[in-house]
Amino acid sequence: MRIIADLHLHSYLSRATSKSFVLENIYKWAQLKGVQVVATGDFTHPLWFSQIKDKLEPAEDGLFRLKSEYCQAIDTQIPTSCASGAPSRGEVRFILSSEISSIYKQGGKVRRVHNLIFAPKIDDVANIRKILEGIGGNLNADGRPILGLSSRNLLEIILNVNPQAFLIPAHIWTPWFSVLGSKSGFDSIEECFEDLSSHIFALETGLSSDPQMNWRLSMLDRFSLVSNSDAHSPEKIGREATIFNTDLSYNAIFNALQTKDGEGAPPALEGTIEFFPEEGKYHMDGHRKCQMMLVPKATRENHGLCPVCNKPVTIGVMNRVESLADRQPDVMPQGVKPYHSLIPLIEILSEIHDCGVNSKRVQKAYHDTLAALGPELKILMDVSLEDISRKHSPLLAEAISQMRCGRVQLDAGYDGEFGTARVFQEIKNYELKIKNEEKKRGEELS
Ligand SMILES: [Zn+2]
Ligand SMILES: [Zn+2]
């Protein structure tokens, strides 16, 4: 079966996250988005772990579901069009997972790396937590704890607890906290994980890079590329995600990530759902204070300095990719997976209504759209333009058509400044065009 999975998110117990990030709301928003498997996130935190044990129950092998007594109150808030597995509700599955921030010295340098860890059993999580506490980790402080433990040693710990446990390096290109980051990362996966590198088989590309950027490095060819939301509020679940074609079980997902598909076989790892990477806030180089965005070539020509104030610019993800790349940008290596570049529906509606994403008008439009057309990811990827036009509006159909073709105006983010993706250059012209067409049709009919 086709499964959309979001394997990286947080709870209200992680720093800078929404207070509403509780298991019930993960269950709710997974359905509104059309995501079938979600990470629990934050299992290292004692309070979150006790909620996991209280509110979830075992479902298929290694996966969990929200107990029906917790589903009931939420089910009334989910439009029929989005209730997953309809007519029987509640088909959202949880996978036990947590993110660890490792800060340590290796090779004479300070390294800061974020890693996602996964395990199939509650007992495994209890054991991992015990070991991390034993080595002095403060697991209470943050749902994403900071440990003075190397990425390699973290991997060793989880493999000793259960060989079916696995680790995925998180958002591998972000400058400050990632395995290949320019500030405190490594130049290869092998340099980081040393003798245990063969146990790393998947990498999370993060919001500021997409698969095509990663294809430029032949050293990444052997890895499965995954994408996840890294959500800090339930509304952001599924903004990036991974598409599987497997049975619903921990092992099926584990195997899909590990296997490079043979020829002819239906691929168990189908592809990913992505942002336009320009939207990420470290995509290009630049200096925020001077509102100066630089492409890598311009940074090189300026010797890494801001042309306005002559201070060093912040090197972004594209530059870092180019510095490690051994292929040209347009090369498509064999066996790579397709991906969908999407803009969140709420942003498209905000553009259509010319009103902020948090405004009442756009919020209402968002929920009305889901009620009419189904879960968000289905609308963005699968629902036919005819249906969108007929059941919603020609304007939304036009916007989604533009997005699906990649006809999008992009302003790249840099130095902590988010980029933007817009579908309409001149929305009024589209409105006018559609009105004229309707008028013409009306005239023809009369
Ligand atoms: Zn992280
Ligand atoms: Zn400057």
GROMACS .gro file of C-alpha atoms and ligand atoms in nm:
model
  448
    1MET     CA    1   0.000   0.000   0.000
    2ARG     CA    2   0.102   0.360  -0.054
    3ILE     CA    3   0.210   0.515   0.275
    4ILE     CA    4   0.303   0.877   0.330
    5ALA     CA    5   0.530   0.897   0.634
    6ASP     CA    6   0.661   1.189   0.836
    7LEU     CA    7   0.946   1.052   1.044
    8HIS     CA    8   1.065   1.372   1.212
    9LEU     CA    9   0.853   1.593   1.434
   10HIS     CA   10   0.854   1.720   1.790
   11SER     CA   11   0.621   1.755   2.090
   12TYR     CA   12   0.531   2.049   2.313
   13LEU     CA   13   0.823   1.940   2.532
   14SER     CA   14   1.087   2.045   2.278
   15ARG     CA   15   1.215   2.401   2.280
   16ALA     CA   16   1.029   2.657   2.066
   17THR     CA   17   0.735   2.432   1.987
   18SER     CA   18   0.359   2.483   2.001
   19LYS     CA   19   0.177   2.410   2.330
   20SER     CA   20  -0.083   2.223   2.124
   21PHE     CA   21   0.169   1.963   2.010
   22VAL     CA   22   0.010   1.664   2.189
   23LEU     CA   23  -0.055   1.310   2.060
   24GLU     CA   24  -0.424   1.380   1.993
   25ASN     CA   25  -0.334   1.672   1.766
   26ILE     CA   26  -0.070   1.469   1.584
   27TYR     CA   27  -0.344   1.213   1.516
   28LYS     CA   28  -0.575   1.490   1.397
   29TRP     CA   29  -0.332   1.678   1.173
   30ALA     CA   30  -0.187   1.362   1.021
   31GLN     CA   31  -0.536   1.296   0.885
   32LEU     CA   32  -0.593   1.653   0.768
   33LYS     CA   33  -0.262   1.632   0.581
   34GLY     CA   34  -0.305   1.276   0.452
   35VAL     CA   35  -0.009   1.125   0.638
   36GLN     CA   36  -0.044   0.762   0.749
   37VAL     CA   37   0.272   0.709   0.957
   38VAL     CA   38   0.408   0.973   1.195
   39ALA     CA   39   0.701   0.977   1.433
   40THR     CA   40   0.617   1.009   1.802
   41GLY     CA   41   0.915   1.243   1.836
   42ASP     CA   42   1.085   1.318   2.167
   43PHE     CA   43   1.073   0.968   2.320
   44THR     CA   44   1.378   1.049   2.531
   45HIS     CA   45   1.173   1.298   2.737
   46PRO     CA   46   1.031   1.126   3.050
   47LEU     CA   47   0.694   1.304   3.040
   48TRP     CA   48   0.642   1.247   2.666
   49PHE     CA   49   0.749   0.882   2.702
   50SER     CA   50   0.488   0.827   2.973
   51GLN     CA   51   0.223   0.983   2.747
   52ILE     CA   52   0.332   0.752   2.465
   53LYS     CA   53   0.289   0.454   2.697
   54ASP     CA   54  -0.048   0.574   2.831
   55LYS     CA   55  -0.216   0.689   2.511
   56LEU     CA   56  -0.079   0.461   2.239
   57GLU     CA   57  -0.131   0.089   2.196
   58PRO     CA   58   0.046  -0.163   1.973
   59ALA     CA   59  -0.097  -0.192   1.622
   60GLU     CA   60   0.088  -0.370   1.339
   61ASP     CA   61   0.435  -0.504   1.419
   62GLY     CA   62   0.647  -0.220   1.561
   63LEU     CA   63   0.383   0.048   1.498
   64PHE     CA   64   0.138   0.206   1.741
   65ARG     CA   65  -0.200   0.378   1.730
   66LEU     CA   66  -0.387   0.621   1.951
   67LYS     CA   67  -0.624   0.436   2.186
   68SER     CA   68  -0.986   0.473   2.078
   69GLU     CA   69  -1.086   0.661   2.395
   70TYR     CA   70  -0.849   0.943   2.287
   71CYS     CA   71  -0.960   0.932   1.924
   72GLN     CA   72  -1.328   0.986   1.994
   73ALA     CA   73  -1.318   1.353   2.090
   74ILE     CA   74  -1.091   1.431   1.796
   75ASP     CA   75  -1.280   1.233   1.531
   76THR     CA   76  -1.566   1.486   1.535
   77GLN     CA   77  -1.315   1.757   1.430
   78ILE     CA   78  -1.206   1.572   1.117
   79PRO     CA   79  -1.415   1.619   0.802
   80THR     CA   80  -1.534   1.295   0.644
   81SER     CA   81  -1.329   1.379   0.336
   82CYS     CA   82  -1.007   1.349   0.544
   83ALA     CA   83  -1.086   1.064   0.785
   84SER     CA   84  -0.817   0.817   0.693
   85GLY     CA   85  -0.906   0.460   0.617
   86ALA     CA   86  -1.271   0.562   0.588
   87PRO     CA   87  -1.521   0.419   0.669
   88SER     CA   88  -1.326   0.287   0.974
   89ARG     CA   89  -1.145   0.581   1.126
   90GLY     CA   90  -0.818   0.617   1.310
   91GLU     CA   91  -0.575   0.462   1.067
   92VAL     CA   92  -0.286   0.685   1.177
   93ARG     CA   93   0.021   0.492   1.292
   94PHE     CA   94   0.302   0.608   1.518
   95ILE     CA   95   0.666   0.500   1.500
   96LEU     CA   96   0.883   0.539   1.811
   97SER     CA   97   1.140   0.807   1.741
   98SER     CA   98   1.345   1.091   1.888
   99GLU     CA   99   1.600   1.351   1.778
  100ILE     CA  100   1.932   1.384   1.963
  101SER     CA  101   2.159   1.687   1.945
  102SER     CA  102   2.517   1.563   1.984
  103ILE     CA  103   2.787   1.818   2.065
  104TYR     CA  104   3.135   1.669   2.091
  105LYS     CA  105   3.495   1.692   1.979
  106GLN     CA  106   3.626   1.473   1.698
  107GLY     CA  107   3.936   1.520   1.484
  108GLY     CA  108   4.032   1.830   1.683
  109LYS     CA  109   3.707   2.016   1.603
  110VAL     CA  110   3.380   2.079   1.785
  111ARG     CA  111   3.099   1.891   1.607
  112ARG     CA  112   2.730   1.962   1.636
  113VAL     CA  113   2.512   1.699   1.474
  114HIS     CA  114   2.140   1.620   1.495
  115ASN     CA  115   2.038   1.256   1.451
  116LEU     CA  116   1.700   1.080   1.443
  117ILE     CA  117   1.675   0.745   1.618
  118PHE     CA  118   1.405   0.480   1.576
  119ALA     CA  119   1.316   0.160   1.764
  120PRO     CA  120   1.038  -0.095   1.726
  121LYS     CA  121   0.951  -0.163   2.092
  122ILE     CA  122   0.860   0.031   2.405
  123ASP     CA  123   1.117  -0.183   2.592
  124ASP     CA  124   1.389  -0.071   2.347
  125VAL     CA  125   1.304   0.291   2.418
  126ALA     CA  126   1.315   0.228   2.794
  127ASN     CA  127   1.659   0.068   2.753
  128ILE     CA  128   1.796   0.346   2.531
  129ARG     CA  129   1.671   0.607   2.778
  130LYS     CA  130   1.836   0.422   3.070
  131ILE     CA  131   2.173   0.411   2.893
  132LEU     CA  132   2.158   0.779   2.791
  133GLU     CA  133   2.071   0.878   3.149
  134GLY     CA  134   2.353   0.655   3.274
  135ILE     CA  135   2.611   0.848   3.074
  136GLY     CA  136   2.489   1.174   3.227
  137GLY     CA  137   2.242   1.290   2.964
  138ASN     CA  138   1.985   1.539   3.093
  139LEU     CA  139   1.673   1.410   2.923
  140ASN     CA  140   1.434   1.636   3.118
  141ALA     CA  141   1.557   1.966   2.982
  142ASP     CA  142   1.439   1.936   2.624
  143GLY     CA  143   1.243   1.695   2.405
  144ARG     CA  144   1.546   1.710   2.177
  145PRO     CA  145   1.820   1.657   2.437
  146ILE     CA  146   2.177   1.781   2.399
  147LEU     CA  147   2.429   1.508   2.472
  148GLY     CA  148   2.808   1.507   2.474
  149LEU     CA  149   2.794   1.177   2.289
  150SER     CA  150   2.938   1.125   1.942
  151SER     CA  151   2.706   1.030   1.656
  152ARG     CA  152   2.902   0.705   1.616
  153ASN     CA  153   2.863   0.611   1.983
  154LEU     CA  154   2.493   0.698   1.980
  155LEU     CA  155   2.452   0.461   1.686
  156GLU     CA  156   2.643   0.188   1.871
  157ILE     CA  157   2.417   0.226   2.176
  158ILE     CA  158   2.093   0.184   1.982
  159LEU     CA  159   2.226  -0.111   1.778
  160ASN     CA  160   2.328  -0.287   2.099
  161VAL     CA  161   1.978  -0.240   2.237
  162ASN     CA  162   1.816  -0.380   1.921
  163PRO     CA  163   1.978  -0.450   1.582
  164GLN     CA  164   1.644  -0.344   1.427
  165ALA     CA  165   1.686   0.006   1.571
  166PHE     CA  166   1.820   0.261   1.322
  167LEU     CA  167   1.960   0.612   1.293
  168ILE     CA  168   1.901   0.874   1.023
  169PRO     CA  169   2.121   1.186   1.025
  170ALA     CA  170   1.880   1.484   1.036
  171HIS     CA  171   1.864   1.779   0.789
  172ILE     CA  172   2.217   1.692   0.674
  173TRP     CA  173   2.309   2.031   0.519
  174THR     CA  174   2.204   2.297   0.772
  175PRO     CA  175   2.510   2.508   0.858
  176TRP     CA  176   2.502   2.481   1.239
  177PHE     CA  177   2.372   2.139   1.345
  178SER     CA  178   2.421   1.865   1.088
  179VAL     CA  179   2.648   1.588   0.970
  180LEU     CA  180   2.760   1.772   0.653
  181GLY     CA  181   2.697   2.129   0.777
  182SER     CA  182   2.955   2.395   0.692
  183LYS     CA  183   3.006   2.515   1.050
  184SER     CA  184   3.046   2.203   1.261
  185GLY     CA  185   2.985   1.899   1.047
  186PHE     CA  186   3.204   1.653   0.856
  187ASP     CA  187   3.304   1.621   0.490
  188SER     CA  188   3.153   1.272   0.459
  189ILE     CA  189   2.917   1.032   0.636
  190GLU     CA  190   3.209   0.791   0.683
  191GLU     CA  191   3.421   1.051   0.863
  192CYS     CA  192   3.140   1.090   1.116
  193PHE     CA  193   3.027   0.731   1.172
  194GLU     CA  194   3.366   0.562   1.113
  195ASP     CA  195   3.353   0.181   1.148
  196LEU     CA  196   2.971   0.182   1.185
  197SER     CA  197   2.903   0.375   0.863
  198SER     CA  198   2.753   0.072   0.692
  199HIS     CA  199   2.464   0.091   0.943
  200ILE     CA  200   2.368   0.432   0.804
  201PHE     CA  201   2.147   0.379   0.499
  202ALA     CA  202   1.919   0.683   0.487
  203LEU     CA  203   1.973   1.060   0.505
  204GLU     CA  204   1.725   1.340   0.569
  205THR     CA  205   1.780   1.614   0.310
  206GLY     CA  206   1.615   1.895   0.511
  207LEU     CA  207   1.407   2.193   0.399
  208SER     CA  208   1.687   2.392   0.230
  209SER     CA  209   1.796   2.114  -0.006
  210ASP     CA  210   1.607   1.884  -0.242
  211PRO     CA  211   1.706   1.547  -0.393
  212GLN     CA  212   1.843   1.707  -0.710
  213MET     CA  213   2.099   1.902  -0.507
  214ASN     CA  214   2.201   1.580  -0.328
  215TRP     CA  215   2.241   1.393  -0.660
  216ARG     CA  216   2.546   1.609  -0.725
  217LEU     CA  217   2.749   1.404  -0.475
  218SER     CA  218   2.835   1.051  -0.588
  219MET     CA  219   2.934   0.975  -0.227
  220LEU     CA  220   2.561   0.994  -0.140
  221ASP     CA  221   2.450   0.750  -0.412
  222ARG     CA  222   2.424   0.453  -0.179
  223PHE     CA  223   2.184   0.625   0.064
  224SER     CA  224   1.806   0.645   0.058
  225LEU     CA  225   1.706   1.010   0.066
  226VAL     CA  226   1.415   1.089   0.295
  227SER     CA  227   1.224   1.405   0.378
  228ASN     CA  228   1.030   1.493   0.689
  229SER     CA  229   0.859   1.799   0.832
  230ASP     CA  230   1.072   1.860   1.146
  231ALA     CA  231   0.744   2.016   1.259
  232HIS     CA  232   0.736   2.237   1.568
  233SER     CA  233   0.357   2.267   1.554
  234PRO     CA  234   0.093   2.014   1.442
  235GLU     CA  235  -0.013   2.231   1.146
  236LYS     CA  236   0.331   2.179   0.990
  237ILE     CA  237   0.312   1.798   0.988
  238GLY     CA  238   0.377   1.655   0.641
  239ARG     CA  239   0.517   1.977   0.486
  240GLU     CA  240   0.795   1.743   0.374
  241ALA     CA  241   0.744   1.366   0.383
  242THR     CA  242   0.852   1.029   0.241
  243ILE     CA  243   0.635   0.804   0.025
  244PHE     CA  244   0.660   0.428   0.072
  245ASN     CA  245   0.494   0.143  -0.108
  246THR     CA  246   0.501  -0.129   0.157
  247ASP     CA  247   0.300  -0.315   0.416
  248LEU     CA  248   0.213  -0.121   0.725
  249SER     CA  249   0.485  -0.234   0.970
  250TYR     CA  250   0.808  -0.112   1.126
  251ASN     CA  251   1.006  -0.382   0.948
  252ALA     CA  252   0.861  -0.299   0.608
  253ILE     CA  253   0.968   0.064   0.650
  254PHE     CA  254   1.310  -0.040   0.786
  255ASN     CA  255   1.362  -0.272   0.487
  256ALA     CA  256   1.242  -0.015   0.235
  257LEU     CA  257   1.496   0.236   0.364
  258GLN     CA  258   1.774  -0.024   0.355
  259THR     CA  259   1.713  -0.174   0.015
  260LYS     CA  260   1.819  -0.025  -0.309
  261ASP     CA  261   1.543  -0.161  -0.531
  262GLY     CA  262   1.631  -0.414  -0.794
  263GLU     CA  263   1.519  -0.370  -1.153
  264GLY     CA  264   1.159  -0.458  -1.224
  265ALA     CA  265   1.054  -0.472  -0.861
  266PRO     CA  266   0.794  -0.216  -0.755
  267PRO     CA  267   1.000   0.029  -0.548
  268ALA     CA  268   0.927   0.006  -0.176
  269LEU     CA  269   1.059   0.358  -0.133
  270GLU     CA  270   0.863   0.557  -0.387
  271GLY     CA  271   0.999   0.908  -0.344
  272THR     CA  272   0.967   1.222  -0.139
  273ILE     CA  273   0.754   1.532  -0.089
  274GLU     CA  274   0.960   1.850  -0.080
  275PHE     CA  275   0.958   2.222  -0.029
  276PHE     CA  276   1.106   2.431  -0.305
  277PRO     CA  277   1.449   2.447  -0.135
  278GLU     CA  278   1.473   2.821  -0.207
  279GLU     CA  279   1.212   2.867   0.066
  280GLY     CA  280   1.455   2.744   0.330
  281LYS     CA  281   1.625   3.012   0.535
  282TYR     CA  282   1.980   2.903   0.463
  283HIS     CA  283   1.947   2.813   0.095
  284MET     CA  284   2.181   3.078  -0.048
  285ASP     CA  285   2.468   3.279   0.101
  286GLY     CA  286   2.421   3.631   0.226
  287HIS     CA  287   2.419   3.900   0.489
  288ARG     CA  288   2.080   3.963   0.643
  289LYS     CA  289   2.158   4.303   0.794
  290CYS     CA  290   2.246   4.444   0.452
  291GLN     CA  291   1.963   4.250   0.279
  292MET     CA  292   2.230   4.101   0.056
  293MET     CA  293   2.163   3.760  -0.099
  294LEU     CA  294   2.454   3.602  -0.288
  295VAL     CA  295   2.469   3.295  -0.509
  296PRO     CA  296   2.782   3.081  -0.443
  297LYS     CA  297   2.964   3.220  -0.750
  298ALA     CA  298   2.912   3.578  -0.631
  299THR     CA  299   3.036   3.481  -0.284
  300ARG     CA  300   3.354   3.340  -0.437
  301GLU     CA  301   3.408   3.650  -0.649
  302ASN     CA  302   3.366   3.866  -0.338
  303HIS     CA  303   3.606   3.644  -0.138
  304GLY     CA  304   3.325   3.551   0.101
  305LEU     CA  305   3.254   3.912   0.197
  306CYS     CA  306   2.936   4.117   0.185
  307PRO     CA  307   2.961   4.369  -0.101
  308VAL     CA  308   2.786   4.633   0.113
  309CYS     CA  309   2.969   4.616   0.447
  310ASN     CA  310   3.266   4.386   0.377
  311LYS     CA  311   3.183   4.152   0.666
  312PRO     CA  312   3.188   3.774   0.604
  313VAL     CA  313   2.859   3.638   0.464
  314THR     CA  314   2.684   3.330   0.605
  315ILE     CA  315   2.753   3.037   0.375
  316GLY     CA  316   2.429   2.862   0.279
  317VAL     CA  317   2.333   2.506   0.188
  318MET     CA  318   2.372   2.546  -0.191
  319ASN     CA  319   2.731   2.666  -0.148
  320ARG     CA  320   2.814   2.378   0.087
  321VAL     CA  321   2.663   2.127  -0.158
  322GLU     CA  322   2.870   2.276  -0.442
  323SER     CA  323   3.189   2.262  -0.239
  324LEU     CA  324   3.150   1.886  -0.184
  325ALA     CA  325   2.987   1.805  -0.521
  326ASP     CA  326   3.158   1.599  -0.792
  327ARG     CA  327   2.876   1.626  -1.051
  328GLN     CA  328   2.719   1.905  -1.251
  329PRO     CA  329   2.372   2.029  -1.144
  330ASP     CA  330   2.184   1.868  -1.435
  331VAL     CA  331   2.310   1.511  -1.390
  332MET     CA  332   2.048   1.254  -1.291
  333PRO     CA  333   2.222   0.944  -1.149
  334GLN     CA  334   2.071   0.599  -1.206
  335GLY     CA  335   1.809   0.465  -0.968
  336VAL     CA  336   1.716   0.796  -0.805
  337LYS     CA  337   1.362   0.848  -0.677
  338PRO     CA  338   1.116   1.104  -0.810
  339TYR     CA  339   0.994   1.381  -0.585
  340HIS     CA  340   0.712   1.634  -0.565
  341SER     CA  341   0.794   2.001  -0.498
  342LEU     CA  342   0.499   2.153  -0.317
  343ILE     CA  343   0.389   2.481  -0.161
  344PRO     CA  344   0.177   2.449   0.156
  345LEU     CA  345  -0.194   2.488   0.073
  346ILE     CA  346  -0.236   2.759   0.335
  347GLU     CA  347   0.025   2.972   0.154
  348ILE     CA  348  -0.151   2.929  -0.179
  349LEU     CA  349  -0.484   3.028  -0.021
  350SER     CA  350  -0.317   3.324   0.146
  351GLU     CA  351  -0.200   3.440  -0.195
  352ILE     CA  352  -0.545   3.389  -0.347
  353HIS     CA  353  -0.720   3.581  -0.067
  354ASP     CA  354  -0.441   3.836  -0.045
  355CYS     CA  355  -0.451   3.791   0.333
  356GLY     CA  356  -0.209   3.649   0.595
  357VAL     CA  357  -0.186   3.273   0.662
  358ASN     CA  358  -0.304   3.324   1.021
  359SER     CA  359  -0.603   3.541   0.928
  360LYS     CA  360  -0.951   3.407   1.005
  361ARG     CA  361  -1.042   3.429   0.639
  362VAL     CA  362  -0.754   3.212   0.519
  363GLN     CA  363  -0.789   2.967   0.809
  364LYS     CA  364  -1.156   2.918   0.723
  365ALA     CA  365  -1.076   2.885   0.354
  366TYR     CA  366  -0.819   2.617   0.443
  367HIS     CA  367  -1.064   2.403   0.638
  368ASP     CA  368  -1.341   2.453   0.381
  369THR     CA  369  -1.103   2.337   0.109
  370LEU     CA  370  -1.015   2.020   0.301
  371ALA     CA  371  -1.385   1.949   0.362
  372ALA     CA  372  -1.454   1.983  -0.010
  373LEU     CA  373  -1.151   1.806  -0.156
  374GLY     CA  374  -0.985   1.583   0.107
  375PRO     CA  375  -0.646   1.583   0.282
  376GLU     CA  376  -0.396   1.854   0.190
  377LEU     CA  377  -0.128   1.636   0.030
  378LYS     CA  378  -0.391   1.466  -0.183
  379ILE     CA  379  -0.513   1.805  -0.305
  380LEU     CA  380  -0.162   1.926  -0.383
  381MET     CA  381  -0.048   1.606  -0.560
  382ASP     CA  382  -0.338   1.390  -0.675
  383VAL     CA  383  -0.681   1.551  -0.708
  384SER     CA  384  -0.757   1.630  -1.073
  385LEU     CA  385  -0.760   1.994  -1.178
  386GLU     CA  386  -1.115   1.945  -1.309
  387ASP     CA  387  -1.231   1.836  -0.963
  388ILE     CA  388  -1.052   2.124  -0.793
  389SER     CA  389  -1.206   2.366  -1.037
  390ARG     CA  390  -1.555   2.219  -1.008
  391LYS     CA  391  -1.569   2.156  -0.631
  392HIS     CA  392  -1.366   2.461  -0.527
  393SER     CA  393  -1.264   2.728  -0.777
  394PRO     CA  394  -1.088   2.773  -1.112
  395LEU     CA  395  -0.841   3.002  -0.937
  396LEU     CA  396  -0.720   2.731  -0.697
  397ALA     CA  397  -0.703   2.484  -0.988
  398GLU     CA  398  -0.487   2.733  -1.179
  399ALA     CA  399  -0.259   2.785  -0.877
  400ILE     CA  400  -0.211   2.412  -0.824
  401SER     CA  401  -0.156   2.356  -1.193
  402GLN     CA  402   0.123   2.618  -1.187
  403MET     CA  403   0.280   2.460  -0.879
  404ARG     CA  404   0.267   2.106  -1.019
  405CYS     CA  405   0.451   2.224  -1.331
  406GLY     CA  406   0.709   2.405  -1.119
  407ARG     CA  407   0.608   2.741  -1.264
  408VAL     CA  408   0.674   2.922  -0.940
  409GLN     CA  409   0.838   3.255  -0.856
  410LEU     CA  410   1.111   3.191  -0.606
  411ASP     CA  411   1.304   3.430  -0.388
  412ALA     CA  412   1.577   3.235  -0.213
  413GLY     CA  413   1.629   3.251   0.163
  414TYR     CA  414   1.970   3.338   0.312
  415ASP     CA  415   2.138   3.407   0.647
  416GLY     CA  416   1.828   3.314   0.851
  417GLU     CA  417   1.584   3.499   0.624
  418PHE     CA  418   1.314   3.267   0.484
  419GLY     CA  419   1.268   3.258   0.108
  420THR     CA  420   0.932   3.273  -0.067
  421ALA     CA  421   0.753   3.073  -0.335
  422ARG     CA  422   0.459   3.232  -0.511
  423VAL     CA  423   0.234   3.086  -0.779
  424PHE     CA  424   0.087   3.406  -0.917
  425GLN     CA  425   0.297   3.682  -1.056
  426GLU     CA  426  -0.009   3.890  -1.105
  427ILE     CA  427  -0.306   3.732  -0.943
  428LYS     CA  428  -0.546   4.002  -1.065
  429ASN     CA  429  -0.466   3.911  -1.426
  430TYR     CA  430  -0.558   3.549  -1.361
  431GLU     CA  431  -0.882   3.651  -1.193
  432LEU     CA  432  -0.965   3.869  -1.489
  433LYS     CA  433  -0.876   3.595  -1.736
  434ILE     CA  434  -1.101   3.345  -1.559
  435LYS     CA  435  -1.389   3.592  -1.532
  436ASN     CA  436  -1.363   3.667  -1.904
  437GLU     CA  437  -1.364   3.298  -1.987
  438GLU     CA  438  -1.673   3.244  -1.773
  439LYS     CA  439  -1.846   3.539  -1.935
  440LYS     CA  440  -1.761   3.407  -2.280
  441ARG     CA  441  -1.894   3.062  -2.189
  442GLY     CA  442  -2.213   3.225  -2.057
  443GLU     CA  443  -2.256   3.416  -2.383
  444GLU     CA  444  -2.203   3.103  -2.588
  445LEU     CA  445  -2.469   2.918  -2.391
  446SER     CA  446  -2.728   3.193  -2.413
  447ZN      ZN  447   1.730   1.915   1.423
  448ZN      ZN  448   2.670   4.338   0.486
   0.00000   0.00000   0.00000
